Amino acid sequence: KPPISTSSTVIKALPGVEYGYTPRDSSPTSSSTLPKGVAIPDLDRPVIIPKEFIPEVAVEAAARMKELTASLRRNPGNATLWAALGLERKGINDYEGSKEAFEYAFALVPQSAVFADNLGVLYGYYLKDVKKAEQRFLTAVELEPEAVYRYLRLFEFYTYVLNDSAKAKAILERGLRAHPGEASLTALLDELKP
């Protein structure tokens, strides 16, 4: 299959830091072989919309999940659909359901840096499992070392979640070894110097 996306992306996440990259995703989105030893997440998992949601938003979210679930029943090997379900579940604060869907997507397409990164965010910022978050963020960097964004995401995690300046510095240095002279990495590394 052709790459899902070949367009460049410009990201402004940190004050004064702007960077671009071209996402690499030539991995298949579907698999006729389901991963062995990994249980398919429960497609009958209840959809519980938080009470504070605007009624129209709640109805739309429930409808999207119903549609995704129906599609997954027909094609359980579609990693993109599992990832979409993971995003929808995260959107209704069902972080455990989101984790199950994203982990399954990643089991289907273990070469996807996007799925690994999404799991890093979910574990680190929502499920508060910093060990698994770090593992997934590092996996994303290993899978897509050409994406400066992956190093910056991990830098943010080390800085704002773990408060570990040594690891933050180390990931910037690793990024600079892969991308010598990269301005955003260099600027952040300079800020860490006393």
XYZ file of C-alpha atoms in Angstrom:
194
model
C 0.000 0.000 0.000
C 1.151 3.574 -0.519
C 2.116 5.692 2.474
C -0.855 7.052 4.393
C 0.647 10.510 4.570
C 3.503 12.107 2.731
C 2.833 15.735 3.552
C 5.129 17.753 5.740
C 3.936 18.925 9.116
C 5.034 22.016 11.013
C 4.577 21.864 14.759
C 4.786 24.655 17.324
C 4.654 22.997 20.724
C 7.200 24.841 22.812
C 7.576 28.626 23.011
C 10.014 29.741 20.349
C 10.501 26.235 18.982
C 9.135 25.322 15.589
C 10.002 22.195 13.706
C 8.805 20.233 10.755
C 8.944 16.661 9.646
C 7.463 14.370 7.074
C 5.617 11.532 8.780
C 6.746 8.113 7.633
C 4.000 5.558 7.653
C 4.383 3.008 4.940
C 3.146 0.304 7.275
C 0.014 -1.646 6.444
C -3.180 -0.517 8.119
C -4.779 -3.936 7.938
C -3.625 -7.432 8.631
C -5.260 -10.684 7.635
C -3.374 -12.344 10.495
C -4.325 -11.291 13.983
C -1.483 -11.139 16.515
C -0.956 -14.338 18.464
C -1.108 -14.182 22.233
C -2.920 -10.830 22.227
C -6.614 -10.863 23.033
C -8.910 -8.794 20.857
C -10.343 -6.011 23.034
C -13.969 -6.372 24.039
C -16.054 -4.672 21.371
C -19.033 -4.856 23.729
C -17.285 -2.613 26.261
C -19.873 -0.128 27.526
C -19.768 3.395 26.167
C -20.179 5.651 29.185
C -20.242 9.306 28.250
C -19.361 11.705 31.084
C -22.422 13.591 32.352
C -20.766 16.955 31.800
C -20.648 16.426 28.015
C -22.967 18.570 25.914
C -25.809 16.257 24.783
C -25.063 16.723 21.068
C -21.384 15.899 21.628
C -22.329 12.825 23.645
C -24.647 11.559 20.912
C -21.997 12.113 18.226
C -19.298 10.344 20.250
C -21.555 7.360 20.917
C -22.500 7.177 17.226
C -18.860 7.262 16.107
C -17.949 4.471 18.533
C -20.921 2.399 17.404
C -19.814 2.814 13.776
C -16.181 1.976 14.592
C -17.233 -1.078 16.587
C -19.382 -2.337 13.696
C -16.467 -1.831 11.293
C -14.094 -3.663 13.638
C -16.454 -6.617 13.913
C -16.183 -6.944 10.116
C -12.425 -6.259 10.010
C -10.685 -6.886 13.361
C -7.277 -6.690 11.673
C -7.611 -2.994 10.788
C -5.135 -1.157 13.008
C -6.322 2.266 11.867
C -9.845 1.507 13.081
C -8.500 0.310 16.444
C -6.487 3.516 16.788
C -9.572 5.575 15.928
C -11.519 3.697 18.600
C -8.662 4.389 21.013
C -8.930 8.112 20.304
C -12.708 8.056 20.747
C -12.441 6.185 24.040
C -9.802 8.635 25.238
C -12.149 11.453 24.252
C -14.800 10.181 26.681
C -12.227 9.650 29.446
C -12.274 5.849 29.076
C -8.512 5.574 29.350
C -8.497 1.839 30.005
C -10.605 1.208 26.882
C -8.365 3.565 24.951
C -5.264 1.700 26.119
C -6.732 -1.654 25.051
C -7.584 -0.345 21.576
C -4.203 1.351 21.056
C -2.260 -1.647 22.371
C -4.128 -3.869 19.933
C -3.464 -1.470 17.050
C 0.211 -1.516 17.994
C 0.210 -5.331 18.198
C -1.196 -5.386 14.657
C 1.347 -2.868 13.347
C 4.350 -2.937 15.704
C 6.375 -0.766 13.324
C 4.039 2.212 13.864
C 5.768 5.060 15.685
C 2.420 6.882 15.777
C 0.762 4.113 17.786
C 3.749 3.877 20.135
C 3.677 7.651 20.650
C -0.075 7.659 21.315
C 0.467 4.980 23.945
C 3.257 7.045 25.493
C 0.893 9.997 25.842
C -1.887 7.829 27.232
C 0.329 6.086 29.790
C 2.248 9.195 30.780
C -0.432 11.844 30.996
C -3.654 9.931 31.646
C -2.934 6.529 33.190
C 0.089 7.837 35.145
C 2.190 4.779 34.359
C 5.469 6.576 33.699
C 7.504 3.413 33.145
C 5.277 2.215 30.301
C 5.051 5.758 28.961
C 8.816 6.040 28.739
C 9.059 2.629 27.049
C 6.512 3.604 24.408
C 8.063 7.028 23.778
C 11.491 5.416 23.381
C 10.015 2.858 21.006
C 8.564 5.699 18.907
C 12.012 7.311 18.713
C 13.605 4.000 17.708
C 10.957 3.366 15.047
C 11.133 6.857 13.573
C 14.523 8.383 14.438
C 14.278 10.781 11.501
C 11.351 12.614 13.157
C 12.699 15.388 15.381
C 9.232 15.597 16.918
C 9.745 12.232 18.633
C 12.779 13.534 20.558
C 10.930 16.699 21.533
C 7.927 14.728 22.776
C 10.208 12.643 24.981
C 12.038 15.770 26.142
C 8.693 17.254 27.254
C 7.818 14.044 29.093
C 11.162 13.960 30.908
C 10.946 17.660 31.736
C 7.305 18.104 32.757
C 6.235 14.659 33.950
C 9.379 13.045 35.361
C 11.186 16.289 36.241
C 14.378 14.530 35.180
C 16.764 17.053 33.632
C 19.464 14.418 33.085
C 17.166 12.302 30.901
C 15.841 15.436 29.195
C 19.390 16.464 28.321
C 20.288 12.939 27.181
C 17.364 12.706 24.750
C 18.247 16.094 23.251
C 21.840 14.938 22.804
C 20.620 11.715 21.211
C 18.445 13.751 18.881
C 21.403 15.937 17.939
C 23.487 12.858 17.129
C 20.727 11.825 14.719
C 20.127 15.409 13.494
C 23.364 17.407 13.845
C 22.725 21.127 14.191
C 18.915 20.810 14.527
C 17.900 24.277 15.784
C 15.048 23.242 18.094
C 17.128 20.574 19.841
C 20.118 22.896 20.122
C 17.997 25.742 21.563
C 16.491 23.492 24.221
C 19.866 22.008 25.114
C 21.289 25.530 25.500
C 18.443 26.389 27.910
C 19.401 23.416 30.100
C 22.959 24.628 30.516
C 23.593 26.484 33.794
